[in-house]
Amino acid sequence: MHDVVELLRWMVRIDTQNPPPDGQWRETAMNAALGNALAHEGIQARVIESAPGRGQLVARLKGNGSRPPLLLSTHIDVVGADARQWRHPPFSGHSDGEFIHGRGTLDNKAMAAALVHVFHRLAREKATRSRDLILCLVGDEESGGAQGMRFLLEKHWGEIDSQVALAEGDPPLLNGGGQVDYIPIQCAEKKSYTVRLRCRGTAGHASTPLADNPVVALARAVAPLHPFSTRVHTTDLAREYLRRMARFEPQDLARHLTDVANLGEAAHPDALDAVTRANPVYNALLRATVCPTILKAGTRSNVIPVEAECVINCRLLPDQQIESLIAELGELTGCDPGSFSADPPSPYDGPATPHDTPEFRALEEISTRLWPACATVPYMAPAASDARYLRSRGVSVYGVFPFPATRKEFEAIHAPDERIRIASLRQGTQWLYEVTTALSV
């Protein structure tokens, strides 16, 4: 357990696919082994099962209690992997000396291995800390967290009750020269809603087409829904993100980024258009996005159905409400707002974590120390993670994954040939050690 590289290779070899193809959940097996290793160092550790085989590891290093606990959390479940599509077997933990290959190396067993390593190191140092440190390794993040973080939140909150947390985020990106340009720190994430649009008409025989065919009506309604169709809406976090990212863009785009950062929606339309079209991430941070994903209609080729339905995946900014978006969807599609239905608001959507804090400044200082040319950038994730559960309880969550990767390597998350650089694993582990130490002095 003392070598983070071998620890990660061991973790990759334990198949924690969610769901498991053979029906055997192995989250408990992995976390029990890790918990036993931590216990040998005198660290309090227990595994809490939400279902057979679905264990969450919670370990605690005691401090003097002068400050509330710091939570260090990530997940150990992984998405599926078809070995036929991989260069190396996805659960072999193969190392070629430069990379460790395998499912979960980037999402998110590297973080788990590094946190376990940090806990071992801190336990051996026996330093006095101002706060308890809580290590939490959960399952089920890849399926929404009901059997993982949400389970702990609802049934065992006292085990992980904390004020500040480090959780899953995105990696620092390596530029063409192999240097780290910036490290994103996730301070918020967008809210996810499933919206359904239903168009109704008159059923009949397809040999005699009717003017109110719901399939045709639905096609016309959905056509205007594209990545740039909703109104731009800027948040303080998005504006700060654009301001800090401007230095990495060509001169003209950098000027537009700065304009939007300074003026928000009041920026010139050309600047708003240039920024949102330059990068899908910029676009996602500056508006609610609407993405049709499923179409449902008839079951026979010769029957006009009475109803056609489109499922729309909607991602709202933290301060937006679904009712306002449905009203806007009505304007865009020409459909009555009553034609739309949406999930009820989630009780687990929390506010953004402030970035003008001592904690964020500590992350920034340590990042600059390890990567001198690196900018530390507060970031809003377009997708959801377990952090939303913690933020709903008022925890200030900073999403991190401090293991530098190229964009191509990062894009292998959830894809074949996922891998992590061994040098990056060691750098990120040191980053987590220094951050944890700084936040618990």
Coordinates of C-alpha atoms in Angstrom, one line a residue:
M1 CA 0.0 0.0 0.0
H2 CA 3.0 2.3 0.3
D3 CA 3.7 2.5 -3.4
V4 CA 0.8 4.4 -5.1
V5 CA 1.7 2.9 -8.5
E6 CA 1.3 -0.7 -7.3
L7 CA -1.7 0.2 -5.3
L8 CA -3.5 1.6 -8.4
R9 CA -2.5 -1.5 -10.5
W10 CA -4.0 -3.7 -7.7
M11 CA -7.2 -1.6 -7.7
V12 CA -7.6 -1.8 -11.5
R13 CA -7.3 -5.6 -11.3
I14 CA -10.4 -5.7 -9.1
D15 CA -13.3 -5.5 -11.6
T16 CA -15.8 -3.0 -10.1
Q17 CA -17.9 -2.5 -13.3
N18 CA -21.2 -0.9 -12.7
P19 CA -23.3 -2.9 -13.4
P20 CA -21.2 -6.0 -13.2
P21 CA -21.6 -8.3 -16.2
D22 CA -21.5 -11.4 -14.0
G23 CA -23.8 -9.9 -11.4
Q24 CA -21.1 -9.9 -8.7
W25 CA -20.6 -6.5 -7.0
R26 CA -17.1 -6.2 -5.8
E27 CA -17.1 -2.8 -4.1
T28 CA -17.2 -4.3 -0.7
A29 CA -14.3 -6.6 -1.5
M30 CA -12.1 -3.8 -2.6
N31 CA -13.0 -1.4 0.2
A32 CA -12.7 -4.1 2.9
A33 CA -9.1 -4.9 1.8
L34 CA -8.3 -1.1 1.8
G35 CA -9.9 -0.7 5.2
N36 CA -7.9 -3.5 6.7
A37 CA -4.7 -2.0 5.4
L38 CA -5.6 1.4 6.9
A39 CA -6.5 -0.3 10.2
H40 CA -3.0 -1.8 10.4
E41 CA -1.7 1.8 10.5
G42 CA -4.0 2.6 13.4
I43 CA -6.6 4.4 11.3
Q44 CA -10.3 4.1 12.1
A45 CA -12.0 2.4 9.1
R46 CA -15.3 0.7 8.4
V47 CA -17.2 -0.5 5.4
I48 CA -20.9 0.4 5.2
E49 CA -22.9 -1.6 2.8
S50 CA -26.0 -0.3 1.0
A51 CA -26.6 -3.7 -0.5
P52 CA -24.7 -7.0 -0.6
G53 CA -21.3 -6.4 -2.2
R54 CA -21.9 -2.6 -2.3
G55 CA -19.7 -1.3 0.4
Q56 CA -18.5 2.3 1.1
L57 CA -15.3 2.8 2.9
V58 CA -15.2 5.5 5.6
A59 CA -11.9 6.1 7.4
R60 CA -10.9 8.8 9.9
L61 CA -7.7 10.3 11.0
K62 CA -8.4 12.2 14.2
G63 CA -7.3 15.9 14.7
N64 CA -7.6 18.1 17.7
G65 CA -11.2 19.2 16.7
S66 CA -10.5 22.9 16.6
R67 CA -11.9 23.0 13.0
P68 CA -14.6 21.0 11.4
P69 CA -13.6 17.8 9.5
L70 CA -12.2 17.8 5.9
L71 CA -13.7 15.1 3.7
L72 CA -11.6 13.4 0.9
S73 CA -13.9 11.5 -1.4
T74 CA -14.1 9.7 -4.7
H75 CA -15.7 6.6 -6.2
I76 CA -14.3 3.2 -7.0
D77 CA -17.0 1.9 -9.4
V78 CA -16.2 2.0 -13.1
V79 CA -18.1 1.9 -16.4
G80 CA -18.1 -1.2 -18.6
A81 CA -15.2 -2.3 -20.8
D82 CA -15.3 -4.6 -23.8
A83 CA -11.9 -6.3 -23.8
R84 CA -12.0 -6.9 -27.5
Q85 CA -11.6 -3.1 -28.1
W86 CA -8.6 -2.7 -25.8
R87 CA -4.9 -2.8 -26.6
H88 CA -4.3 -4.3 -23.1
P89 CA -6.9 -6.2 -21.0
P90 CA -8.9 -3.5 -19.2
F91 CA -8.6 -5.2 -15.8
S92 CA -5.0 -6.2 -16.0
G93 CA -3.4 -3.1 -14.5
H94 CA -0.7 -3.4 -17.2
S95 CA 2.2 -1.1 -16.9
D96 CA 4.6 -0.3 -19.7
G97 CA 6.9 1.9 -17.5
E98 CA 5.3 5.1 -18.7
F99 CA 1.5 4.4 -18.3
I100 CA -0.8 2.2 -16.3
H101 CA -3.5 0.9 -18.6
G102 CA -7.0 -0.1 -17.5
R103 CA -10.5 0.8 -16.8
G104 CA -10.7 3.3 -14.0
T105 CA -7.2 4.6 -14.2
L106 CA -8.6 8.0 -14.9
D107 CA -12.1 7.6 -13.7
N108 CA -11.5 7.4 -10.7
K109 CA -9.3 4.8 -9.1
A110 CA -6.2 7.0 -9.5
M111 CA -7.8 9.5 -7.1
A112 CA -8.8 6.7 -4.7
A113 CA -5.3 5.1 -4.7
A114 CA -3.7 8.5 -4.1
L115 CA -6.0 9.4 -1.2
V116 CA -5.3 6.0 0.4
H117 CA -1.6 6.6 0.0
V118 CA -1.9 10.1 1.5
F119 CA -3.8 8.6 4.5
H120 CA -1.1 6.1 5.1
R121 CA 1.6 8.8 4.9
L122 CA -0.2 11.1 7.3
A123 CA -0.8 8.3 9.7
R124 CA 2.9 7.5 9.9
E125 CA 3.8 11.1 10.4
K126 CA 1.7 11.4 13.5
A127 CA 1.5 15.2 13.1
T128 CA -1.0 17.3 15.1
R129 CA -3.9 18.4 12.9
S130 CA -6.6 21.0 13.5
R131 CA -9.3 18.9 12.1
D132 CA -10.4 15.3 11.5
L133 CA -9.6 13.9 8.0
I134 CA -12.3 11.6 6.6
L135 CA -11.6 9.3 3.7
C136 CA -14.7 8.2 1.8
L137 CA -14.5 5.8 -1.1
V138 CA -18.0 5.0 -2.5
G139 CA -19.6 3.0 -5.3
D140 CA -22.4 3.6 -7.6
E141 CA -21.3 7.1 -8.8
E142 CA -21.5 5.9 -12.4
S143 CA -25.2 5.1 -11.9
G144 CA -26.2 8.2 -10.0
G145 CA -25.0 7.5 -6.5
A146 CA -28.2 6.1 -4.9
Q147 CA -26.3 3.1 -3.5
G148 CA -23.2 5.1 -2.7
M149 CA -22.9 8.8 -1.7
R150 CA -26.6 9.4 -1.5
F151 CA -27.0 6.3 0.7
L152 CA -24.4 7.7 3.1
L153 CA -26.0 11.2 3.0
E154 CA -29.4 9.8 3.9
K155 CA -28.5 7.0 6.3
H156 CA -25.0 7.7 7.7
W157 CA -24.4 11.4 7.5
G158 CA -22.7 11.5 10.9
E159 CA -19.9 9.4 9.4
I160 CA -19.0 12.0 6.8
D161 CA -20.3 15.2 8.2
S162 CA -17.8 17.9 7.2
Q163 CA -17.4 21.5 6.2
V164 CA -15.0 21.3 3.3
A165 CA -14.4 18.4 0.8
L166 CA -12.2 17.5 -2.0
A167 CA -14.0 15.3 -4.5
E168 CA -13.9 14.2 -8.2
G169 CA -13.0 16.8 -10.8
D170 CA -11.2 17.1 -14.1
P171 CA -7.4 16.9 -14.8
P172 CA -4.8 19.6 -15.5
L173 CA -4.3 19.5 -19.3
L174 CA -0.8 19.1 -20.7
N175 CA 0.0 21.4 -23.6
G176 CA 2.0 20.4 -26.7
G177 CA 5.2 21.0 -24.8
G178 CA 4.3 18.7 -22.0
Q179 CA 3.6 21.5 -19.5
V180 CA 0.5 22.1 -17.4
D181 CA -1.3 25.2 -18.6
Y182 CA -4.1 25.2 -16.0
I183 CA -5.8 23.1 -13.3
P184 CA -9.6 23.3 -13.2
I185 CA -11.1 23.3 -9.7
Q186 CA -14.8 22.3 -9.9
C187 CA -16.8 24.7 -7.7
A188 CA -20.3 23.9 -9.1
E189 CA -22.1 21.7 -11.5
K190 CA -25.2 22.1 -13.7
K191 CA -28.6 20.7 -12.7
S192 CA -29.9 17.8 -14.8
Y193 CA -33.5 17.5 -15.9
T194 CA -35.3 15.1 -18.2
V195 CA -38.0 17.0 -20.1
R196 CA -40.5 15.3 -22.4
L197 CA -42.3 17.0 -25.3
R198 CA -45.4 15.3 -26.5
C199 CA -47.3 16.1 -29.7
R200 CA -50.8 14.7 -30.2
G201 CA -52.8 14.2 -33.4
T202 CA -55.4 12.0 -35.0
A203 CA -54.6 8.3 -35.4
G204 CA -55.3 6.7 -38.7
H205 CA -54.1 4.6 -41.7
A206 CA -50.8 5.9 -43.1
S207 CA -52.2 5.4 -46.6
T208 CA -54.3 8.5 -46.0
P209 CA -52.0 11.1 -44.4
L210 CA -53.6 13.7 -42.1
A211 CA -52.6 17.3 -41.5
D212 CA -52.1 16.8 -37.7
N213 CA -49.7 13.9 -37.9
P214 CA -47.9 14.1 -34.5
V215 CA -44.7 12.7 -35.9
V216 CA -44.4 15.6 -38.4
A217 CA -45.4 18.1 -35.7
L218 CA -42.8 16.7 -33.3
A219 CA -40.1 16.9 -36.1
R220 CA -40.9 20.6 -36.7
A221 CA -40.9 21.4 -33.0
V222 CA -37.6 19.7 -32.3
A223 CA -35.7 21.1 -35.3
P224 CA -35.0 24.5 -33.6
L225 CA -33.4 22.9 -30.6
H226 CA -29.6 23.1 -31.1
P227 CA -26.6 23.9 -28.9
F228 CA -27.0 27.6 -29.2
S229 CA -30.8 28.0 -29.1
T230 CA -31.4 29.1 -25.5
R231 CA -30.6 32.5 -24.1
V232 CA -27.1 33.2 -22.8
H233 CA -27.1 33.5 -19.0
T234 CA -23.8 34.3 -17.1
T235 CA -22.9 33.4 -13.6
D236 CA -20.1 34.9 -11.5
L237 CA -18.3 31.5 -11.6
A238 CA -18.5 31.3 -15.4
R239 CA -17.3 34.8 -15.8
E240 CA -14.2 34.2 -13.6
Y241 CA -13.5 31.0 -15.5
L242 CA -13.5 32.9 -18.8
R243 CA -11.4 35.6 -17.4
R244 CA -8.7 33.2 -16.4
M245 CA -8.9 31.1 -19.5
A246 CA -8.4 34.1 -21.8
R247 CA -4.6 33.8 -21.5
F248 CA -4.6 30.4 -23.2
E249 CA -6.6 31.5 -26.3
P250 CA -5.6 33.3 -29.5
Q251 CA -5.7 37.1 -29.3
D252 CA -9.1 37.7 -30.9
L253 CA -10.9 35.0 -28.9
A254 CA -9.1 36.1 -25.8
R255 CA -10.5 39.6 -26.3
H256 CA -14.0 38.2 -26.7
L257 CA -13.6 36.0 -23.5
T258 CA -12.5 39.1 -21.6
D259 CA -15.5 41.1 -22.9
V260 CA -18.0 38.4 -21.8
A261 CA -16.2 38.0 -18.4
N262 CA -16.5 41.7 -17.8
L263 CA -19.9 42.4 -19.2
G264 CA -21.8 39.1 -19.0
E265 CA -25.0 39.1 -21.1
A266 CA -24.4 42.8 -21.9
A267 CA -21.4 41.9 -24.0
H268 CA -21.6 42.5 -27.8
P269 CA -23.6 39.7 -29.6
D270 CA -20.5 39.1 -31.7
A271 CA -18.4 38.4 -28.6
L272 CA -21.1 36.1 -27.1
D273 CA -21.4 34.2 -30.4
A274 CA -17.6 33.8 -30.8
V275 CA -17.1 32.5 -27.3
T276 CA -20.0 30.0 -27.3
R277 CA -19.1 28.6 -30.7
A278 CA -15.3 28.4 -30.0
N279 CA -15.6 25.6 -27.4
P280 CA -18.5 23.4 -26.4
V281 CA -17.5 23.8 -22.8
Y282 CA -17.7 27.6 -23.0
N283 CA -21.1 27.3 -24.5
A284 CA -22.3 24.9 -21.8
L285 CA -21.2 27.3 -19.1
L286 CA -23.1 30.2 -20.6
R287 CA -26.6 28.9 -21.0
A288 CA -29.0 26.1 -20.2
T289 CA -28.4 23.4 -22.8
V290 CA -31.1 21.4 -24.4
C291 CA -30.3 18.2 -26.2
P292 CA -32.9 15.9 -27.8
T293 CA -31.8 12.3 -27.1
I294 CA -34.8 10.0 -27.7
L295 CA -37.7 10.0 -30.2
K296 CA -40.7 7.8 -29.7
A297 CA -43.7 7.5 -31.9
G298 CA -45.6 4.7 -33.8
T299 CA -45.0 0.9 -33.7
R300 CA -46.2 0.0 -37.2
S301 CA -45.2 1.6 -40.5
N302 CA -48.7 1.8 -41.8
V303 CA -50.3 3.4 -38.7
I304 CA -50.3 7.1 -37.9
P305 CA -49.8 7.2 -34.1
V306 CA -51.9 9.4 -31.8
E307 CA -48.8 10.7 -30.0
A308 CA -45.1 11.3 -30.6
E309 CA -42.6 12.1 -27.9
C310 CA -39.2 13.6 -27.7
V311 CA -37.0 13.2 -24.6
I312 CA -34.8 16.2 -24.0
N313 CA -31.8 16.2 -21.7
C314 CA -31.6 19.7 -20.1
R315 CA -28.7 21.0 -18.1
L316 CA -29.5 24.2 -16.1
L317 CA -27.1 26.6 -14.5
P318 CA -27.3 26.6 -10.7
D319 CA -29.4 29.7 -10.4
Q320 CA -31.9 28.7 -13.1
Q321 CA -35.3 27.1 -12.6
I322 CA -36.9 24.5 -14.8
E323 CA -40.2 26.4 -15.1
S324 CA -38.4 29.3 -16.9
L325 CA -36.7 26.9 -19.2
I326 CA -39.9 25.2 -20.2
A327 CA -41.4 28.6 -21.0
E328 CA -38.4 29.2 -23.3
L329 CA -38.8 25.8 -24.9
G330 CA -42.4 26.7 -25.7
E331 CA -41.2 29.8 -27.5
L332 CA -38.5 27.9 -29.4
T333 CA -40.7 25.0 -30.5
G334 CA -44.0 26.8 -30.9
C335 CA -45.6 24.3 -28.6
D336 CA -47.8 25.1 -25.6
P337 CA -45.9 24.8 -22.4
G338 CA -48.5 22.3 -21.3
S339 CA -47.0 19.9 -23.9
F340 CA -43.9 19.6 -21.8
S341 CA -43.3 17.6 -18.6
A342 CA -40.2 17.5 -16.4
D343 CA -38.8 15.7 -13.5
P344 CA -39.5 17.3 -10.1
P345 CA -36.6 19.5 -8.8
S346 CA -33.9 17.4 -7.2
P347 CA -33.5 17.9 -3.4
Y348 CA -29.8 17.4 -3.9
D349 CA -29.0 20.4 -6.0
G350 CA -26.7 22.7 -3.9
P351 CA -25.3 26.2 -4.5
A352 CA -21.9 26.8 -6.0
T353 CA -18.9 26.7 -3.8
P354 CA -17.2 30.1 -3.4
H355 CA -13.8 30.4 -4.9
D356 CA -12.7 33.5 -3.0
T357 CA -11.8 31.4 0.0
P358 CA -8.7 30.4 2.0
E359 CA -9.2 26.8 0.8
F360 CA -9.2 27.8 -2.9
R361 CA -6.1 30.0 -2.4
A362 CA -4.3 27.0 -0.8
L363 CA -5.1 24.9 -3.8
E364 CA -3.8 27.7 -6.1
E365 CA -0.6 28.1 -4.1
I366 CA 0.2 24.4 -4.1
S367 CA -0.6 24.1 -7.8
T368 CA 1.7 26.9 -8.7
R369 CA 4.5 25.4 -6.5
L370 CA 4.3 22.1 -8.4
W371 CA 3.6 23.5 -11.9
P372 CA 5.0 27.1 -11.9
A373 CA 3.3 28.2 -15.1
C374 CA 0.0 26.8 -14.1
A375 CA -3.2 28.8 -13.7
T376 CA -5.8 27.6 -11.1
V377 CA -9.2 28.0 -12.7
P378 CA -12.6 27.8 -10.9
Y379 CA -14.9 25.7 -13.0
M380 CA -18.5 24.6 -13.3
A381 CA -19.0 21.0 -14.6
P382 CA -21.6 20.6 -17.3
A383 CA -22.4 17.1 -16.0
A384 CA -23.3 15.8 -12.5
S385 CA -21.2 14.0 -9.9
D386 CA -21.5 13.0 -6.3
A387 CA -20.5 16.5 -5.3
R388 CA -24.1 17.6 -5.6
Y389 CA -25.1 15.5 -2.6
L390 CA -22.5 17.1 -0.4
R391 CA -23.3 20.6 -1.6
S392 CA -26.9 20.0 -0.8
R393 CA -25.8 19.7 2.9
G394 CA -23.9 22.9 2.8
V395 CA -20.4 21.4 2.3
S396 CA -17.9 23.5 0.3
V397 CA -16.8 21.0 -2.3
Y398 CA -13.7 21.5 -4.5
G399 CA -13.7 19.0 -7.4
V400 CA -10.1 18.0 -8.3
F401 CA -8.2 15.4 -10.3
P402 CA -4.6 16.5 -10.0
F403 CA -3.1 14.1 -12.5
P404 CA -1.9 15.9 -15.7
A405 CA -3.2 14.4 -19.0
T406 CA -3.3 15.3 -22.6
R407 CA -6.7 16.0 -24.1
K408 CA -6.6 12.7 -26.0
E409 CA -5.8 10.8 -22.8
F410 CA -8.6 12.5 -21.0
E411 CA -11.1 11.7 -23.8
A412 CA -10.4 7.9 -23.2
I413 CA -12.5 8.2 -20.0
H414 CA -15.4 5.8 -20.6
A415 CA -13.7 4.7 -23.8
P416 CA -11.3 1.9 -24.8
D417 CA -7.6 2.2 -23.8
E418 CA -8.0 4.4 -20.7
R419 CA -4.6 5.0 -19.1
I420 CA -2.7 7.3 -16.8
R421 CA 0.8 8.5 -16.9
I422 CA 2.9 7.1 -14.0
A423 CA 4.6 10.5 -13.6
S424 CA 1.2 12.2 -13.4
L425 CA 0.0 9.7 -10.8
R426 CA 3.0 10.6 -8.6
Q427 CA 2.7 14.3 -9.1
G428 CA -1.0 14.3 -8.3
T429 CA -0.5 12.2 -5.2
Q430 CA 2.1 14.7 -4.0
W431 CA -0.4 17.5 -4.7
L432 CA -3.1 15.8 -2.7
Y433 CA -0.7 15.3 0.2
E434 CA 0.4 18.9 0.2
V435 CA -3.2 20.2 -0.1
T436 CA -4.5 17.9 2.7
T437 CA -1.6 19.0 4.9
A438 CA -2.2 22.7 4.2
L439 CA -5.9 22.4 4.9
S440 CA -5.5 20.6 8.2
V441 CA -2.7 22.6 9.8

